[in-house]
Coordinates of C-alpha atoms and ligand atoms in Angstrom, one line a residue:
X1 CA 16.1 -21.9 43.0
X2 CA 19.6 -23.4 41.4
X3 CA 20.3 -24.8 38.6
X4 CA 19.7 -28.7 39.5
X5 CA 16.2 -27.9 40.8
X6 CA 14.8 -27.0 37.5
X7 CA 12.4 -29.4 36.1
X8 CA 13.1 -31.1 32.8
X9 CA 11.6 -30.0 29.6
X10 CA 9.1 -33.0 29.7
X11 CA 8.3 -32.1 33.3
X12 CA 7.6 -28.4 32.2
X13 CA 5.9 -29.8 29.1
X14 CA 3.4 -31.8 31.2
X15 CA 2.2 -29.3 33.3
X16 CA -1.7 -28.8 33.4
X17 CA -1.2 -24.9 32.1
X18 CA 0.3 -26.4 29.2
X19 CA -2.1 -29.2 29.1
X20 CA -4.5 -29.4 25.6
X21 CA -2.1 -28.0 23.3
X22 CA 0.3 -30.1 20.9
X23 CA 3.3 -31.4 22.4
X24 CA 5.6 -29.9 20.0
X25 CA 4.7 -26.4 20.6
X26 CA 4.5 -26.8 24.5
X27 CA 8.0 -28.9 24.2
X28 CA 9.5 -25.9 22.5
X29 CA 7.7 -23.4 24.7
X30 CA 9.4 -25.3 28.1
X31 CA 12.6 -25.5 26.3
X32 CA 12.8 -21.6 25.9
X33 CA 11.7 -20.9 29.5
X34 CA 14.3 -23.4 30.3
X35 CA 16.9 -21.4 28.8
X36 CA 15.7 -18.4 30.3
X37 CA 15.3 -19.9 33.6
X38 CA 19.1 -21.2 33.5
X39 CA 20.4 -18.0 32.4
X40 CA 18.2 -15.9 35.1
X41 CA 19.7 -18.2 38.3
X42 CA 23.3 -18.1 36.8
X43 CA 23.0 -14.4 36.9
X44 CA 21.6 -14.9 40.8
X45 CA 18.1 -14.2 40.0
X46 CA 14.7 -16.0 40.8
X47 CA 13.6 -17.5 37.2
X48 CA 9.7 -17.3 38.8
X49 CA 7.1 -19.6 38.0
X50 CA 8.5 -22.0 35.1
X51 CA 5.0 -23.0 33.9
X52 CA 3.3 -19.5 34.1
X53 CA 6.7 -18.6 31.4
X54 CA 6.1 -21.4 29.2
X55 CA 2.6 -20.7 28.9
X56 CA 3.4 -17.0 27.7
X57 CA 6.3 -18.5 25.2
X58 CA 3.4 -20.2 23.7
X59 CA 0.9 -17.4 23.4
X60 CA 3.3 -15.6 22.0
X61 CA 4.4 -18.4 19.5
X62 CA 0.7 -18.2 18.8
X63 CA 0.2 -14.6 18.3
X64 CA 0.1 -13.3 14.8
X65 CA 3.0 -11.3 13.6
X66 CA 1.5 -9.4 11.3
X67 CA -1.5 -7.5 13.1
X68 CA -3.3 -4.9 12.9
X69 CA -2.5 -1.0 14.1
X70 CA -3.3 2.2 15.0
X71 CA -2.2 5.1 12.4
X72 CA -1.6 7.9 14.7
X73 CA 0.6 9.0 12.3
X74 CA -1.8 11.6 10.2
X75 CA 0.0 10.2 6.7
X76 CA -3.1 8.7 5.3
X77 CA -1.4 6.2 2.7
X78 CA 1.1 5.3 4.8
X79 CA 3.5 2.8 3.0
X80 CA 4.8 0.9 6.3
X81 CA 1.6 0.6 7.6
X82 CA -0.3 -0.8 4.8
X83 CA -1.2 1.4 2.7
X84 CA -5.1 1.9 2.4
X85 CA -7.4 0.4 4.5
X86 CA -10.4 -1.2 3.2
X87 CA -13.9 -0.3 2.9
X88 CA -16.5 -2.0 4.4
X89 CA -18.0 -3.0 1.1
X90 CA -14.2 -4.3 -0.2
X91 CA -14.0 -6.4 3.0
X92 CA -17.6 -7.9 3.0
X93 CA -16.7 -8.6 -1.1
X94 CA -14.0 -10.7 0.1
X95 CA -15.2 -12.7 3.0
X96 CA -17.7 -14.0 0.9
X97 CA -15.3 -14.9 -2.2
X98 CA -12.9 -16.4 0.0
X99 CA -15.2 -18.5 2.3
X100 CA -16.1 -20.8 -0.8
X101 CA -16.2 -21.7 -4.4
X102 CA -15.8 -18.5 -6.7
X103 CA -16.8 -18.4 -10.6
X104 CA -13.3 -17.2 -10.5
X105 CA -12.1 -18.8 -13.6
X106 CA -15.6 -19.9 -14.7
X107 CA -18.0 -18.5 -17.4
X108 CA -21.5 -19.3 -15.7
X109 CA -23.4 -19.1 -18.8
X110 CA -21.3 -21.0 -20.8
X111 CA -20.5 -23.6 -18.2
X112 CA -16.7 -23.7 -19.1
X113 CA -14.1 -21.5 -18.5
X114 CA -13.6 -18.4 -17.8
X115 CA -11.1 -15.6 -17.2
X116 CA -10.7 -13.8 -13.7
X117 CA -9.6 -11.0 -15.6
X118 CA -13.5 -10.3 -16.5
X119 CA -15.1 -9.8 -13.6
X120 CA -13.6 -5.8 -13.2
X121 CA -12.7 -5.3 -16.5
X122 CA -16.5 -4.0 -17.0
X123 CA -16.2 -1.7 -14.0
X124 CA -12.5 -0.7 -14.5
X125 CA -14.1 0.4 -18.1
X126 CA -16.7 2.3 -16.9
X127 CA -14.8 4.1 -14.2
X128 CA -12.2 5.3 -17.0
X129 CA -13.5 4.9 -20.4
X130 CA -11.0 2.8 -21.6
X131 CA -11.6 -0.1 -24.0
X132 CA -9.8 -3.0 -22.1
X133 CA -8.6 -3.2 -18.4
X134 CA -6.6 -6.0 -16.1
X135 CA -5.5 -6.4 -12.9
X136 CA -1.8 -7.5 -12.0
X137 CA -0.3 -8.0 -8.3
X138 CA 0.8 -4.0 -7.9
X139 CA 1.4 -0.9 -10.3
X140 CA 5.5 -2.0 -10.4
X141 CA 3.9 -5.7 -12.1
X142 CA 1.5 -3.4 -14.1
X143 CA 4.6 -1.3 -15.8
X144 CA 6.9 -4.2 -16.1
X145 CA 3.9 -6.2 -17.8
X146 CA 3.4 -3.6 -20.0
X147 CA 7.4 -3.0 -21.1
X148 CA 8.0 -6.9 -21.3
X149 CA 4.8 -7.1 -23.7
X150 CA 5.6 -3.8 -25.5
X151 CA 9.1 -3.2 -25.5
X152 CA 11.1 -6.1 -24.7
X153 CA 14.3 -6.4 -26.6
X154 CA 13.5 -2.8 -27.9
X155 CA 14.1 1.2 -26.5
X156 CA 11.6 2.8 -24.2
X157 CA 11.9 6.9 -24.2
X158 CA 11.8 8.3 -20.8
X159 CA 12.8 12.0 -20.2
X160 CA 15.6 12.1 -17.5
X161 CA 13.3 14.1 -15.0
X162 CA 11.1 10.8 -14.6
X163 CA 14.1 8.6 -13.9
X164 CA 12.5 8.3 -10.5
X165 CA 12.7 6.3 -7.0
X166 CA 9.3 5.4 -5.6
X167 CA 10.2 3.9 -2.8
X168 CA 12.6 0.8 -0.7
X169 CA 14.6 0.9 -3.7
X170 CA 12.2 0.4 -6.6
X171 CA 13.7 2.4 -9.3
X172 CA 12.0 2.9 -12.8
X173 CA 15.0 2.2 -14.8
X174 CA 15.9 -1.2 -13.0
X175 CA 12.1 -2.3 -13.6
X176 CA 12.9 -1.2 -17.1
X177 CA 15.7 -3.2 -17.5
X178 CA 14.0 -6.3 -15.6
X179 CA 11.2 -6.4 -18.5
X180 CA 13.7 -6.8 -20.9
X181 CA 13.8 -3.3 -22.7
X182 CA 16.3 -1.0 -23.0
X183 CA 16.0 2.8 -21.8
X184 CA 16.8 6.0 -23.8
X185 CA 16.8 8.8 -22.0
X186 CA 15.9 11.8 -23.3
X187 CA 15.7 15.1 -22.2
X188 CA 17.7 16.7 -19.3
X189 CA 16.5 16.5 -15.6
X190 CA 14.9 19.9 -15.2
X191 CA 13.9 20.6 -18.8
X192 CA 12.4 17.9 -21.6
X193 CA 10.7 18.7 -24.6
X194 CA 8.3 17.3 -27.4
X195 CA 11.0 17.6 -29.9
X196 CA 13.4 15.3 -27.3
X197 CA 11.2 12.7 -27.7
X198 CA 10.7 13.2 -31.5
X199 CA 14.6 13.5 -32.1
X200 CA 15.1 10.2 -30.2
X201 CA 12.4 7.9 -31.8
X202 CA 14.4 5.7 -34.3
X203 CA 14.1 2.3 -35.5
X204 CA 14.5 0.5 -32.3
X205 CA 12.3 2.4 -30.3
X206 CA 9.0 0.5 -29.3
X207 CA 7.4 2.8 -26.5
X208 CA 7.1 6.0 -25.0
X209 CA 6.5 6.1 -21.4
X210 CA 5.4 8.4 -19.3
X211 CA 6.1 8.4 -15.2
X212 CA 4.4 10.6 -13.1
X213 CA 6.3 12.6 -10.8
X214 CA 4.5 11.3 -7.7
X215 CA 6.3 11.4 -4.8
X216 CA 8.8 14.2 -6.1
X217 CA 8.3 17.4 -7.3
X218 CA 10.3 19.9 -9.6
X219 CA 9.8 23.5 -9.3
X220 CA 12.2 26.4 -10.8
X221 CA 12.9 26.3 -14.7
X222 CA 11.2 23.4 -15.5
X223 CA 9.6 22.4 -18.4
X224 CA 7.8 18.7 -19.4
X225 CA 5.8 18.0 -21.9
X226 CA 2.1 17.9 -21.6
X227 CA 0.7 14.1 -22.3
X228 CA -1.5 15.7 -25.4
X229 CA 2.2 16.8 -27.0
X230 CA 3.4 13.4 -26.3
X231 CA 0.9 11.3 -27.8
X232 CA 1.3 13.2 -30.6
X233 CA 4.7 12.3 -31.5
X234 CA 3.9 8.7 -30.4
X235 CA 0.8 8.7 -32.9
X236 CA 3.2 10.2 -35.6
X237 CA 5.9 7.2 -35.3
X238 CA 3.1 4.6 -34.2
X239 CA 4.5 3.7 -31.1
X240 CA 2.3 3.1 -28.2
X241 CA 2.5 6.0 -25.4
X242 CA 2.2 3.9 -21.5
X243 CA 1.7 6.2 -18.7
X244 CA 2.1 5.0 -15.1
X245 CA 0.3 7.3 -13.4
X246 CA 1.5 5.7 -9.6
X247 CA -0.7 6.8 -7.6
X248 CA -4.1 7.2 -10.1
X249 CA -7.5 8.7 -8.4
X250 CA -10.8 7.4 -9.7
X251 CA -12.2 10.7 -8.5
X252 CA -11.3 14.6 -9.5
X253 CA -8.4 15.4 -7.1
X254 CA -6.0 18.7 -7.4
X255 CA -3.1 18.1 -9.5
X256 CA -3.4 14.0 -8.8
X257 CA -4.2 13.1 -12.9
X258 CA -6.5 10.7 -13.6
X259 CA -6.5 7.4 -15.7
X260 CA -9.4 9.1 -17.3
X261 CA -7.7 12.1 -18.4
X262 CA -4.5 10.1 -19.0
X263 CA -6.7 8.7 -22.0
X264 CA -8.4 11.5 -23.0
X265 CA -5.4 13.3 -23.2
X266 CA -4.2 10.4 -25.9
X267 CA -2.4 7.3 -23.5
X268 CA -2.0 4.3 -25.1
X269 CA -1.8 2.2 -21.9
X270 CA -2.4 4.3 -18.4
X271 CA -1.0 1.8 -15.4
X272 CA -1.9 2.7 -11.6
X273 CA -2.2 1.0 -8.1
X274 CA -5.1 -0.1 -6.6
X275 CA -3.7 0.8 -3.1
X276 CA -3.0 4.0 -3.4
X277 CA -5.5 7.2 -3.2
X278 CA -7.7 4.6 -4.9
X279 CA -8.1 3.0 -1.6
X280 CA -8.8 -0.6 -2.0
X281 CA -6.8 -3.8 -2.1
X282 CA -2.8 -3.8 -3.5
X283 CA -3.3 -4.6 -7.1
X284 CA -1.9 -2.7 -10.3
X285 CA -4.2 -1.7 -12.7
X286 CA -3.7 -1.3 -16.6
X287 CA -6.4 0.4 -18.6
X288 CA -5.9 1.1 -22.0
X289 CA -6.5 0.3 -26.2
X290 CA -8.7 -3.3 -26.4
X291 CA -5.6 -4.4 -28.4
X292 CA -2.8 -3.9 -26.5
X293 CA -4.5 -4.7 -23.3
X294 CA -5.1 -8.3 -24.7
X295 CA -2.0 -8.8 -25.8
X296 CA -0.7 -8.2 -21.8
X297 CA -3.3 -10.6 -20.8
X298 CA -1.6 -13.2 -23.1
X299 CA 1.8 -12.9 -21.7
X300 CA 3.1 -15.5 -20.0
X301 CA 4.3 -13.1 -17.4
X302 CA 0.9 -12.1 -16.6
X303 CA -0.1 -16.1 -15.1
X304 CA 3.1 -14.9 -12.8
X305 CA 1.7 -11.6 -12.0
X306 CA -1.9 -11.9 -11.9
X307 CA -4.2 -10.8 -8.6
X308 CA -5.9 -13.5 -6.6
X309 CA -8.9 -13.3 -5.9
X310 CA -9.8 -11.7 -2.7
X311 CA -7.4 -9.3 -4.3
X312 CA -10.3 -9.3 -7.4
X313 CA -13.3 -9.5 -5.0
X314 CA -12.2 -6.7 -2.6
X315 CA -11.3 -4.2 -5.6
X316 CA -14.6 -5.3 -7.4
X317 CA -15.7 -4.1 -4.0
X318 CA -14.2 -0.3 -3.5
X319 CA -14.7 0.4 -7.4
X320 CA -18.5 -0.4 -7.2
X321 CA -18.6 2.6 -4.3
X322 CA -16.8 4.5 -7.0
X323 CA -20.5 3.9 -9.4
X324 CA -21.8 7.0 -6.9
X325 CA -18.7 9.3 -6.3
X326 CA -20.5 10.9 -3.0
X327 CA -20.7 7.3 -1.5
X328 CA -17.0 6.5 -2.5
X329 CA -16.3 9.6 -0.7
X330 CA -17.9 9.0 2.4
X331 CA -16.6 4.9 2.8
X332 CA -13.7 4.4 1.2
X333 CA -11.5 5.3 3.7
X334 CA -8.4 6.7 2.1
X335 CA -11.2 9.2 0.5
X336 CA -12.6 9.8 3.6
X337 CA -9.8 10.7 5.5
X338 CA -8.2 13.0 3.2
X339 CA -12.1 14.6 3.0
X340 CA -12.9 15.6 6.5
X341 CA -13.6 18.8 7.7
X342 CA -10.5 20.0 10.3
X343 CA -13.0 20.5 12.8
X344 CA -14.1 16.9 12.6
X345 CA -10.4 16.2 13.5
X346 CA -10.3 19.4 15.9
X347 CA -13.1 17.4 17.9
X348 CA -11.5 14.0 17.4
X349 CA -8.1 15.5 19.1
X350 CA -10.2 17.5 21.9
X351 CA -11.9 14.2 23.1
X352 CA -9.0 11.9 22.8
X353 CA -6.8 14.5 24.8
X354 CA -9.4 15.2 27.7
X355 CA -9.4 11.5 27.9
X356 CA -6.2 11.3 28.5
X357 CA -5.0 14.1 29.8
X358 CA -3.1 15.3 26.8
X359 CA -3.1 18.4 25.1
X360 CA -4.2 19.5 21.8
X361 CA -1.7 20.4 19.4
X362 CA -1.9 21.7 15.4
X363 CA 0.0 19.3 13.1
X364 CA 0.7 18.9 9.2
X365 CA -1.4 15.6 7.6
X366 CA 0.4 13.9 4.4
X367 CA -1.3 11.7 1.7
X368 CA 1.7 9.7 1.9
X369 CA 2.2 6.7 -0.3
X370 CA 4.0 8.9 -3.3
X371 CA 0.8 10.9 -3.4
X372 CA 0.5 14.7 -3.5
X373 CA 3.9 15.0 -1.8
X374 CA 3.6 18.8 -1.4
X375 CA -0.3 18.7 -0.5
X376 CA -0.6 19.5 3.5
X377 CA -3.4 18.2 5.3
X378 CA -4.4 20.6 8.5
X379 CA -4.7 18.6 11.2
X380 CA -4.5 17.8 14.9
X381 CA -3.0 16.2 17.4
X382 CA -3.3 14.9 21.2
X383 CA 0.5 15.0 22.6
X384 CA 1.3 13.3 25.0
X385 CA 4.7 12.4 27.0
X386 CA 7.1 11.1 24.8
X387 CA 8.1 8.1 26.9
X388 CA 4.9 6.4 26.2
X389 CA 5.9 5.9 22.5
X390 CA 7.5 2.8 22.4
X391 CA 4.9 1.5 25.0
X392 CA 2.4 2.1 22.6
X393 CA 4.3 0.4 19.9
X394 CA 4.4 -2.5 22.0
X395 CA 0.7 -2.7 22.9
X396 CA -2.0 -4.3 21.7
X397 CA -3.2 -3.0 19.2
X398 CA -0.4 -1.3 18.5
X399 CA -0.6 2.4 18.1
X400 CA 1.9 3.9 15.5
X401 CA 2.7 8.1 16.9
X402 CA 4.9 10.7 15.7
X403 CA 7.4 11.8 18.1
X404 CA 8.4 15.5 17.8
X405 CA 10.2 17.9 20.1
X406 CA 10.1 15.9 23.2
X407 CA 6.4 15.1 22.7
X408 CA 4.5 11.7 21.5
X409 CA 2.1 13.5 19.1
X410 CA -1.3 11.2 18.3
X411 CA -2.5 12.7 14.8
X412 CA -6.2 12.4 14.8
X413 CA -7.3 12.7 11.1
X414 CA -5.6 8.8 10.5
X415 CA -7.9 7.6 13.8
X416 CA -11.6 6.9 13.6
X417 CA -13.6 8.2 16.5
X418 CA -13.7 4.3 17.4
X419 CA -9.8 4.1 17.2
X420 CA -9.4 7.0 19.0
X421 CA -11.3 5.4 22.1
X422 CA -8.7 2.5 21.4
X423 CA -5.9 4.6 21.4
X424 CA -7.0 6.0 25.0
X425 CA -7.3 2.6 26.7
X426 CA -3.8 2.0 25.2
X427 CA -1.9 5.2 26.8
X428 CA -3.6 4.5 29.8
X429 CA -1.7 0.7 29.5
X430 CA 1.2 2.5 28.6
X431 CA 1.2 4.6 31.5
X432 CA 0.3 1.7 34.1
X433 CA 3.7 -0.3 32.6
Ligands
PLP501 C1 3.8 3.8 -6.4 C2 4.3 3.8 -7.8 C3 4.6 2.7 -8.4 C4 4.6 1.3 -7.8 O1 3.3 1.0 -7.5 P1 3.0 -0.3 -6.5 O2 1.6 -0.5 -6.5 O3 3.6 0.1 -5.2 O4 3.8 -1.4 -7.0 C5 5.0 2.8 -9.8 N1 5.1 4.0 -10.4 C6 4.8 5.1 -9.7 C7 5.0 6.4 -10.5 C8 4.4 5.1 -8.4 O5 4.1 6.2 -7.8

């Protein structure tokens, strides 16, 4: 073909594989294939069929961008990949929400309005035993809610050790700084003290705050205070103590604290994410003293921060499963995964890898997300060749692998047994390409 036989855009438009959709899109569509087309003969190559091009431009316009994916990557909260995935429950809560009229913002006995901040509170309450609780877009909103409201204008005491990085640049003293507060450090990196925190309180000081070490941890001579020594200074200057837990588990978990225990232990305000090992929707939650919550749900920053509500319907969702601890163990997801017994995931591996031809390999699971960074998950593996990586990238669904020592490792305790079957179909794609 040369370049004067092409068709023009209109012509490529018309054509009956393009026929039915809007012009625009199959304009645009025979406008790139065009291009292609031109470029393709300059460089002495048949462009192919023209039409058959444009219609693939246009799927592709059409194709969502963000999809979803297989996690072969055995980190179970893994930040790039979405976090948590949702329970059944959490989903079916908001399908329903979002396919009509809500009582979002509407008090049904009263027939006036309402606040979408009541419909978990109840539940957030019960779950911790705090007296007030509200939902913000994630945990960062959460803590900078809380220092705006708190602190703004005024010192917040951090010990130099929790001066941390969670993640793509979100730094606790920048969020600090962006709520309008002003950090003291106290303390040194390795070593802070009660008596830091006692010697630094002085007449600008308006909160104490407490960051867990989530996605780091310090070992050697070390020394932090415990949150029982901390509330006890704050209670002795009157200054609220605000912990931001990160990560925050609804459920007993090995050295992961709870927003329970956080208030037990004497928190003012305890802040956490909803998307974390709590497994449900990306929210920030912030349970705390009746008085202090209010006064966060007053702020004008909290209209700018404030969940939506399929954000509202699908946590109400995974925190009801949390009412009976054994049933939030065996469907939230994040819960599950983290839960099942290595031979579960032994089997997972063996059947995925005599499917494909692969072989089973022993790997290291990760919480991920800033969780538990030194917990190791036993796990396994199919590997398979490492060429087929990007392939699988590129499929559809996408499947998401670790590559390690010339090997395309598939971890199986981040796959279903229904994903796993997925992920075999796709390396067989992959291989066919
Ligand atoms: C993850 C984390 C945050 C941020 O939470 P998002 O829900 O991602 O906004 C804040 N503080 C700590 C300690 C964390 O681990």
């Amino acid at each position: 073909m040369r370049l004067r036989d092409l068709p023009s855009v209109d012509e490529l438009a018309g054509d009956e594989r393009l026929a039915g959709e809007p012009a625009a899109l199959a304009v645009e569509a025979a406008r790139a294939a065009l291009a292609r087309a031109r470029e393709e003969i300059r460089a002495g190559h048949d462009p192919g069929d023209l039409a058959e091009r444009a219609a693939r431009e246009l799927s592709a316009t059409r194709r969502p961008r963000l999809r979803r994916a297989l996690n072969a990557t055995g980190v179970i909260v893994h930040t790039n990949l979405g976090r948590a995935p949702l329970a059944e429950a959490a989903l079916e809560r908001a399908l329903e929400v979002g396919r009509g009229y809500s009582n979002l913002e509407y008090d049904l006995s009263a027939g006036g309005r309402g606040s979408r901040q009541d419909h978990v509170s109840a539940i957030l309450r019960r779950l911790t035993g705090a007296e007030g609780a509200l939902v913000v877009n994630n945990n960062a909103a959460a803590v900078m809610l809380a220092l705006a409201v708190l602190a703004e204008g005024r010192e917040v005491l951090v010990s130099r050790g929790e001066l941390i990085e969670i993640g793509d640049g979100f730094r606790i003293p920048e969020v600090l700084v962006r709520s309008g507060a002003q950090l003291r450090e106290v303390g040194t990196t390795n070593r802070t003290r009660a008596g830091d925190y006692e010697r630094a309180v002085g007449p600008e000081t308006a909160v104490l705050l407490r960051v867990h070490q989530s996605n780091f941890r310090l070992v050697g001579f070390t020394e932090q205070p415990s949150l029982e020594e901390l509330a006890a200074v704050a209670r002795r200057h009157e200054l609220p103590l605000v912990d931001d837990l990160g990560s925050g588990v609804l459920v007993g978990l090995e050295d992961e604290p709870s927003a329970r225990e956080s208030l037990a232990a004497g928190a003012d305000l305890v802040c956490f994410s909803g998307d974390k090992l709590l497994g449900g929707p990306q929210a920030g939650i912030v349970v705390g003293r009746a008085e202090l919550v209010e006064r966060l749900r007053r702020h004008p920053l909290q209209r700018a921060l404030r969940a939506d509500k399929l954000t509202l319907a699908a946590l109400e969702g995974t925190l009801a499963l949390y009412l009976d601890p054994e049933r939030a163990a065996r469907e939230v997801p994040v819960l599950r995964m983290l839960n099942e017994p290595l031979e579960a995931v032994r089997a997972r591996a063996e059947r995925l890898a005599a499917a494909v031809g692969g072989e089973v390999e022993q790997t290291v699971g990760r919480v991920g997300g800033g969780a538990l960074p030194l917990a190791e998950l036993p796990s396994f593996a199919c590997a398979i060749e490492e060429e087929l990586a990007p392939h699988l990238r590129e499929g559809e669904p996408p499947v998401v692998t670790v590559v390690r020592d010339g090997r395309c490792l598939l971890d199986c305790r981040t796959l279903s047994d229904a994903e796993a079957d997925e992920a075999a179909t796709a390396i067989r794609a992959a291989r066919a390409k």
